[in-house]
Coordinates of C-alpha atoms and ligand atoms in Angstrom, one line a residue:
M1 CA 18.1 -139.6 -24.1
N2 CA 18.9 -139.4 -20.8
R3 CA 22.0 -142.2 -20.2
V4 CA 21.0 -143.7 -16.6
C5 CA 17.2 -143.5 -18.4
E6 CA 18.9 -145.5 -21.0
L7 CA 20.7 -147.8 -18.7
L8 CA 18.6 -148.8 -16.2
E9 CA 15.0 -148.7 -18.9
I10 CA 13.2 -145.9 -17.3
E11 CA 11.2 -143.2 -18.2
F12 CA 12.5 -140.7 -15.4
P13 CA 16.2 -140.3 -13.8
I14 CA 14.7 -140.5 -10.3
I15 CA 15.6 -143.7 -7.8
E16 CA 14.7 -144.6 -4.9
G17 CA 17.5 -145.8 -2.6
G18 CA 17.8 -148.6 -0.4
L19 CA 16.0 -148.3 2.5
A20 CA 16.9 -150.6 5.6
Y21 CA 13.7 -151.9 7.2
V22 CA 11.7 -150.2 4.8
G23 CA 12.4 -150.7 1.4
N24 CA 9.7 -152.6 0.4
G25 CA 8.4 -154.4 -2.7
L26 CA 5.1 -152.4 -2.9
L27 CA 7.3 -149.2 -2.6
A28 CA 9.9 -150.3 -5.3
A29 CA 7.0 -151.2 -7.6
A30 CA 5.3 -147.6 -7.2
V31 CA 8.3 -145.8 -7.5
S32 CA 8.7 -147.9 -10.8
E33 CA 5.6 -147.3 -12.4
G34 CA 5.8 -143.7 -11.6
G35 CA 8.9 -143.7 -14.3
G36 CA 10.8 -143.9 -11.8
F37 CA 13.5 -147.2 -10.4
G38 CA 12.3 -148.5 -7.5
Q39 CA 14.5 -150.6 -5.2
V40 CA 13.9 -153.4 -2.7
G41 CA 16.3 -152.9 0.0
S42 CA 18.3 -156.0 1.9
A43 CA 19.0 -154.4 5.2
G44 CA 17.0 -155.5 8.0
R45 CA 15.6 -158.2 6.0
T46 CA 15.8 -162.1 6.4
V47 CA 16.8 -163.8 2.9
D48 CA 13.5 -165.1 2.6
N49 CA 11.9 -161.8 3.4
F50 CA 14.2 -160.1 0.5
E51 CA 13.3 -162.7 -1.9
Q52 CA 9.7 -162.3 -1.0
Q53 CA 9.5 -158.6 -1.4
I54 CA 11.2 -158.9 -5.2
L55 CA 8.5 -161.1 -6.2
I56 CA 6.1 -159.0 -4.7
A57 CA 7.6 -156.2 -6.6
A58 CA 8.0 -158.2 -9.9
E59 CA 4.0 -158.9 -9.6
A60 CA 2.7 -154.9 -9.1
T61 CA 5.0 -154.2 -12.0
S62 CA 6.0 -154.9 -15.1
K63 CA 8.7 -152.0 -15.3
P64 CA 12.2 -152.3 -14.3
F65 CA 13.2 -152.4 -10.5
G66 CA 16.6 -152.8 -8.8
V67 CA 17.6 -154.2 -5.4
N68 CA 20.2 -153.2 -2.5
I69 CA 23.2 -154.2 -1.0
P70 CA 24.7 -152.2 1.4
I71 CA 27.9 -154.3 2.1
S72 CA 29.1 -153.8 5.6
Q73 CA 25.6 -154.0 7.0
H74 CA 25.4 -157.7 6.2
T75 CA 27.1 -160.7 8.2
D76 CA 27.3 -162.6 5.3
F77 CA 25.7 -161.3 2.3
T78 CA 26.3 -164.4 0.0
P79 CA 22.6 -166.1 0.4
Y80 CA 21.5 -162.3 -1.0
F81 CA 23.3 -163.1 -4.0
E82 CA 22.0 -166.3 -4.4
V83 CA 18.2 -165.0 -4.6
I84 CA 19.5 -162.3 -7.0
R85 CA 21.2 -164.7 -9.0
K86 CA 18.0 -166.8 -8.6
H87 CA 15.9 -164.1 -10.0
R88 CA 17.7 -161.8 -12.5
N89 CA 15.5 -162.3 -14.6
L90 CA 13.3 -159.7 -12.4
I91 CA 16.0 -157.6 -11.5
Q92 CA 17.6 -154.5 -14.0
A93 CA 20.2 -153.3 -10.8
V94 CA 22.2 -154.2 -7.9
S95 CA 23.4 -151.5 -6.3
L96 CA 26.1 -151.7 -3.6
G97 CA 27.0 -149.3 -0.8
A98 CA 28.7 -149.1 2.8
G99 CA 31.9 -150.9 2.0
N100 CA 34.3 -152.3 -1.0
P101 CA 32.4 -153.2 -4.2
K102 CA 35.5 -154.7 -5.9
P103 CA 34.6 -158.2 -5.3
L104 CA 30.9 -157.9 -6.0
I105 CA 31.3 -156.0 -9.4
P106 CA 32.4 -159.2 -11.5
V107 CA 29.7 -161.4 -9.6
I108 CA 26.9 -159.1 -10.7
K109 CA 28.3 -158.2 -13.9
E110 CA 28.1 -162.0 -14.7
M111 CA 24.9 -162.0 -14.4
G112 CA 24.3 -159.3 -16.8
L113 CA 22.8 -156.8 -14.6
R114 CA 23.5 -153.5 -14.0
I115 CA 25.6 -151.6 -11.0
L116 CA 25.2 -148.4 -9.3
V117 CA 27.9 -148.1 -6.9
L118 CA 27.2 -145.3 -4.1
T119 CA 30.3 -143.4 -2.7
S120 CA 30.9 -139.6 -0.9
T121 CA 34.0 -138.7 -2.6
A122 CA 35.6 -138.0 -6.2
F123 CA 38.2 -140.8 -5.7
H124 CA 35.6 -143.2 -4.6
S125 CA 34.4 -142.3 -7.5
A126 CA 36.6 -142.8 -10.4
K127 CA 37.5 -146.2 -8.2
A128 CA 34.0 -147.4 -8.9
E129 CA 34.5 -147.0 -12.2
S130 CA 37.4 -148.0 -12.6
L131 CA 36.0 -151.2 -11.2
G132 CA 33.5 -151.3 -13.3
A133 CA 30.3 -149.3 -11.9
D134 CA 27.7 -148.7 -14.4
I135 CA 26.3 -145.4 -12.9
I136 CA 28.0 -143.2 -9.2
V137 CA 25.4 -142.5 -7.2
C138 CA 27.1 -139.9 -5.0
E139 CA 25.8 -139.0 -1.3
G140 CA 26.0 -135.6 0.3
Y141 CA 25.8 -135.5 3.9
E142 CA 22.5 -134.0 4.2
A143 CA 21.4 -137.7 3.2
G144 CA 19.2 -139.7 5.5
G145 CA 20.8 -143.1 7.1
S146 CA 24.7 -143.6 7.0
N147 CA 27.0 -141.2 5.5
G148 CA 30.2 -140.7 4.2
P149 CA 33.2 -139.7 6.7
S150 CA 34.0 -136.9 4.4
E151 CA 30.3 -135.3 5.3
L152 CA 30.9 -133.6 1.8
S153 CA 27.5 -132.0 0.5
T154 CA 25.6 -132.9 -2.5
F155 CA 25.8 -129.5 -3.8
T156 CA 29.7 -129.1 -4.1
L157 CA 30.1 -133.3 -4.5
I158 CA 27.7 -133.4 -7.8
P159 CA 30.3 -131.0 -9.9
Q160 CA 33.6 -133.0 -8.6
V161 CA 32.5 -136.0 -8.9
K162 CA 31.1 -135.6 -12.3
R163 CA 34.5 -134.1 -12.8
A164 CA 36.2 -137.3 -12.3
V165 CA 34.5 -139.6 -13.7
S166 CA 32.4 -140.1 -17.6
I167 CA 29.7 -142.5 -16.4
P168 CA 26.8 -141.4 -15.3
V169 CA 26.5 -139.5 -12.1
V170 CA 23.1 -140.0 -10.0
A171 CA 22.7 -137.3 -6.7
A172 CA 21.6 -138.0 -3.4
G173 CA 20.7 -136.3 -0.4
G174 CA 18.7 -133.2 0.2
I175 CA 16.4 -134.0 -3.1
V176 CA 12.8 -133.9 -2.3
D177 CA 11.2 -132.4 -5.4
G178 CA 10.7 -131.3 -8.9
R179 CA 12.9 -128.3 -8.1
S180 CA 15.7 -129.9 -6.1
L181 CA 15.9 -132.6 -9.3
A182 CA 16.3 -129.6 -12.2
S183 CA 18.9 -128.1 -9.3
A184 CA 20.8 -131.6 -9.7
I185 CA 20.8 -132.1 -13.1
L186 CA 22.3 -128.4 -13.8
L187 CA 25.3 -128.9 -11.2
G188 CA 25.6 -131.9 -13.9
A189 CA 24.1 -135.0 -12.2
D190 CA 22.0 -137.1 -14.8
G191 CA 19.4 -138.1 -12.3
V192 CA 18.7 -138.6 -8.5
Q193 CA 18.0 -141.0 -5.4
L194 CA 15.8 -140.2 -2.4
G195 CA 15.4 -141.9 0.4
T196 CA 13.5 -139.8 2.8
R197 CA 11.1 -138.4 0.8
F198 CA 10.1 -142.0 -0.2
V199 CA 9.7 -143.4 3.5
A200 CA 6.9 -140.8 3.6
T201 CA 4.6 -142.6 1.1
T202 CA 1.2 -144.8 1.3
E203 CA 3.1 -147.3 -0.2
C204 CA 5.9 -147.7 2.2
E205 CA 5.9 -150.3 5.1
A206 CA 7.5 -147.9 7.7
H207 CA 5.6 -147.8 10.6
D208 CA 3.1 -144.5 10.6
N209 CA 4.8 -143.6 13.8
F210 CA 7.9 -143.1 12.2
K211 CA 6.4 -141.6 9.1
A212 CA 4.5 -139.1 11.5
A213 CA 7.9 -137.7 12.8
I214 CA 8.9 -136.9 8.9
L215 CA 5.8 -134.9 8.8
Q216 CA 6.8 -132.9 12.6
A217 CA 10.3 -133.0 11.6
K218 CA 11.5 -128.8 11.5
D219 CA 14.8 -127.9 9.6
V220 CA 16.9 -129.0 12.6
S221 CA 15.3 -131.9 13.2
T222 CA 18.1 -134.2 12.4
E223 CA 21.6 -134.9 13.3
I224 CA 24.6 -137.0 12.7
M225 CA 25.5 -139.8 15.2
T226 CA 28.3 -142.1 15.5
R227 CA 31.1 -139.9 14.1
I228 CA 33.2 -142.0 16.2
L229 CA 32.8 -145.6 14.4
K230 CA 33.9 -143.3 11.0
G231 CA 30.4 -144.1 9.6
P232 CA 28.5 -141.5 9.8
I233 CA 24.1 -141.7 10.4
R234 CA 21.8 -139.0 10.1
V235 CA 18.8 -139.5 12.1
L236 CA 15.9 -137.5 13.7
K237 CA 16.4 -136.1 16.5
N238 CA 15.0 -138.1 19.6
E239 CA 15.9 -140.0 23.1
Y240 CA 17.7 -142.4 21.8
S241 CA 19.8 -140.1 19.7
K242 CA 20.6 -138.2 22.6
K243 CA 21.8 -141.4 24.6
V244 CA 24.3 -142.6 21.4
Q245 CA 25.3 -139.3 21.6
E246 CA 26.2 -139.0 25.3
A247 CA 27.9 -142.4 24.9
E248 CA 30.5 -141.2 22.1
K249 CA 31.2 -138.0 24.4
E250 CA 31.9 -140.6 27.3
N251 CA 34.9 -142.2 25.9
G252 CA 32.9 -143.9 23.6
T253 CA 34.4 -146.8 21.5
L254 CA 33.5 -149.3 19.0
E255 CA 32.9 -151.8 21.6
T256 CA 30.6 -149.1 23.4
I257 CA 28.8 -147.6 20.4
L258 CA 28.5 -150.6 17.9
P259 CA 26.1 -152.3 20.0
L260 CA 23.5 -149.3 20.2
V261 CA 23.4 -149.0 16.3
R262 CA 23.4 -152.2 15.8
G263 CA 21.1 -155.1 16.3
K264 CA 17.0 -154.4 16.9
Y265 CA 17.5 -150.4 17.4
N266 CA 17.2 -149.2 13.8
G267 CA 14.5 -151.4 12.8
L268 CA 12.3 -151.6 16.3
A269 CA 11.9 -147.3 16.0
M270 CA 11.5 -147.7 11.6
F271 CA 9.5 -150.8 11.7
E272 CA 7.9 -151.6 14.4
G273 CA 7.3 -147.8 15.3
E274 CA 8.7 -148.1 18.8
I275 CA 10.4 -144.2 17.9
S276 CA 11.9 -143.4 21.4
E277 CA 13.4 -147.1 21.8
G278 CA 15.5 -146.5 18.8
F279 CA 16.8 -144.4 15.5
M280 CA 15.2 -143.2 12.8
S281 CA 17.8 -142.5 9.5
C282 CA 16.6 -139.3 8.2
G283 CA 17.8 -136.3 5.6
Q284 CA 17.6 -132.7 6.4
V285 CA 15.3 -132.6 3.8
A286 CA 12.1 -133.9 6.1
S287 CA 10.9 -130.5 7.3
L288 CA 9.9 -129.9 3.4
I289 CA 7.9 -133.4 3.5
D290 CA 4.3 -132.0 4.7
E291 CA 1.8 -135.1 3.3
I292 CA 2.0 -138.7 3.0
E293 CA 1.5 -139.2 -0.4
S294 CA 1.5 -141.6 -3.3
A295 CA 5.6 -142.8 -4.6
E296 CA 4.1 -143.1 -8.2
E297 CA 2.7 -139.8 -8.2
I298 CA 5.5 -137.7 -6.4
V299 CA 8.0 -139.4 -9.5
K300 CA 5.2 -138.4 -11.9
R301 CA 4.9 -134.5 -10.1
M302 CA 8.8 -134.5 -9.7
A303 CA 9.1 -134.9 -13.4
R304 CA 6.8 -132.9 -14.6
E305 CA 8.1 -129.8 -12.2
A306 CA 11.2 -130.1 -13.0
K307 CA 10.9 -129.9 -17.0
E308 CA 8.6 -126.6 -15.7
V309 CA 11.5 -125.3 -13.8
L310 CA 14.3 -125.8 -16.2
N311 CA 12.2 -124.2 -19.4
S312 CA 10.8 -121.1 -16.9
P313 CA 13.0 -118.0 -17.4
V314 CA 14.8 -117.2 -14.3
S315 CA 16.7 -113.6 -13.8
I316 CA 20.2 -113.2 -11.8
Ligands
FMN1 C1 15.3 -144.9 6.2 C2 16.6 -145.2 5.5 C3 16.8 -146.1 5.5 C4 18.2 -146.3 4.5 N1 18.7 -147.3 4.3 C5 19.9 -147.2 3.4 C6 20.7 -148.9 2.9 O1 19.8 -149.7 3.7 N2 21.0 -149.3 2.1 C7 21.7 -147.7 1.2 O2 22.4 -147.7 0.2 N3 21.1 -146.9 1.5 C8 20.4 -146.4 2.2 N4 19.7 -145.2 2.7 C9 20.1 -144.1 2.1 C10 19.2 -143.5 0.9 O3 19.1 -144.8 0.2 C11 19.2 -142.3 -0.1 O4 20.5 -142.5 -0.7 C12 19.2 -140.9 1.0 O5 17.9 -141.1 2.0 C13 19.0 -140.1 0.3 O6 19.0 -138.7 0.4 P1 18.1 -138.5 1.3 O7 17.2 -139.0 2.9 O8 18.0 -136.9 1.6 O9 16.6 -138.0 0.4 C14 18.4 -145.3 3.6 C15 18.2 -143.6 4.0 C16 17.0 -144.0 5.0 C17 16.3 -142.4 4.9

C-alpha cells in the first residue's frame, strides 16, 4: 500500500495543491472523487468564504479532502484555524507552506489531522520531519506560484529529499500527466502534487481568461518575478509581470516591490479575469495543457496512464 494513500485515506497519491483565489470547494471535491486528494485553498479568501468552500466540498464528496494554509500570505491565520477546528471532522489534513510551520504543527496534531509541509530543500524537509510533519511536499522551481529561493528543480529535489527524510515525500512542480507521475515515482517520490493542471479544469473557479491563457502558453511563457524579495513567484509572462520585473531592475526594494504583488493584483487577474492588470501564478507545464477537462477525469486518467507507463518495457 502506498504510504501517502494510507495516511490520507485515498486511492491514488495525486494531490491538488493549495490554489490561492481559485482553490474552491467543488474543485477539491472533484479531485477527491477521482481518487486523489483535493484541498480547499485559504489564500485570497475571506474566513467566511473559506468556511463556505469547506462545506461545499463536504457536500459534494464523502471522500477525504484537506485545506491549505500558506502561512505568510495571511496577516492573521488564527480565524482560519478556528474554522478548521470547527470543521475538523470534515477535514483529513492541513498543508502548510510559505512560512515557519513549527508553532502550527502541534495545533493541527491536537485536532487529530494529518500535516503536509511544503519545502524546497532537503534541509527544510528534514527540519519539518523533526517537527512532526506527516508528509513532505517538496516543490521544484518549475512550479506555478511562490517558489523556494534556492530554485532547485523537482528532478533533483526528489532524490535529495528522499535521502533526508523517512516520512513519505510528495513531488510538486512540473507534474501534469501519467508519465510525469510515473517519473516522480521512479525518482523515489511516494506521490505528486499538481497546481497548474487543476486550474485548467471545469470545476475550478478561475476566470475563463486565465484558463485560456494557460491553454495558449508555450514552453517559454512563464517567468520568475520577485527574486529580489527572496520569494520568487512563477507567473505567466504578461504586461504586469514585465512591469514588476522593470521595477525590480530600477533599484527595487521591499518597499517598492511588495505592494505590486500583495493585495488585489493576483485575484484581479486569476479570479476576475483582468489578465493584463495583475499576475497569474502558473507552472512551466502550462504548454502541455491543451484542453479544459474535468479534474475528476484527470486524476483517474493520470493513475491509469502512470500504471501503464510503469508496467511497459523501456529500452536504454
Ligand atoms: C494559481 C496557483 C495558485 C497557487 N496558490 C498556492 C497557495 O495558495 N498555497 C500553496 O501552498 N501553493 C500554491 N500554489 C502552488 C501549488 O499548490 C502547487 O504546489 C504547484 O502549482 C505545483 O506545481 P505545478 O504548477 O507545476 O503543478 C499555487 C499554484 C498555482 C498555479
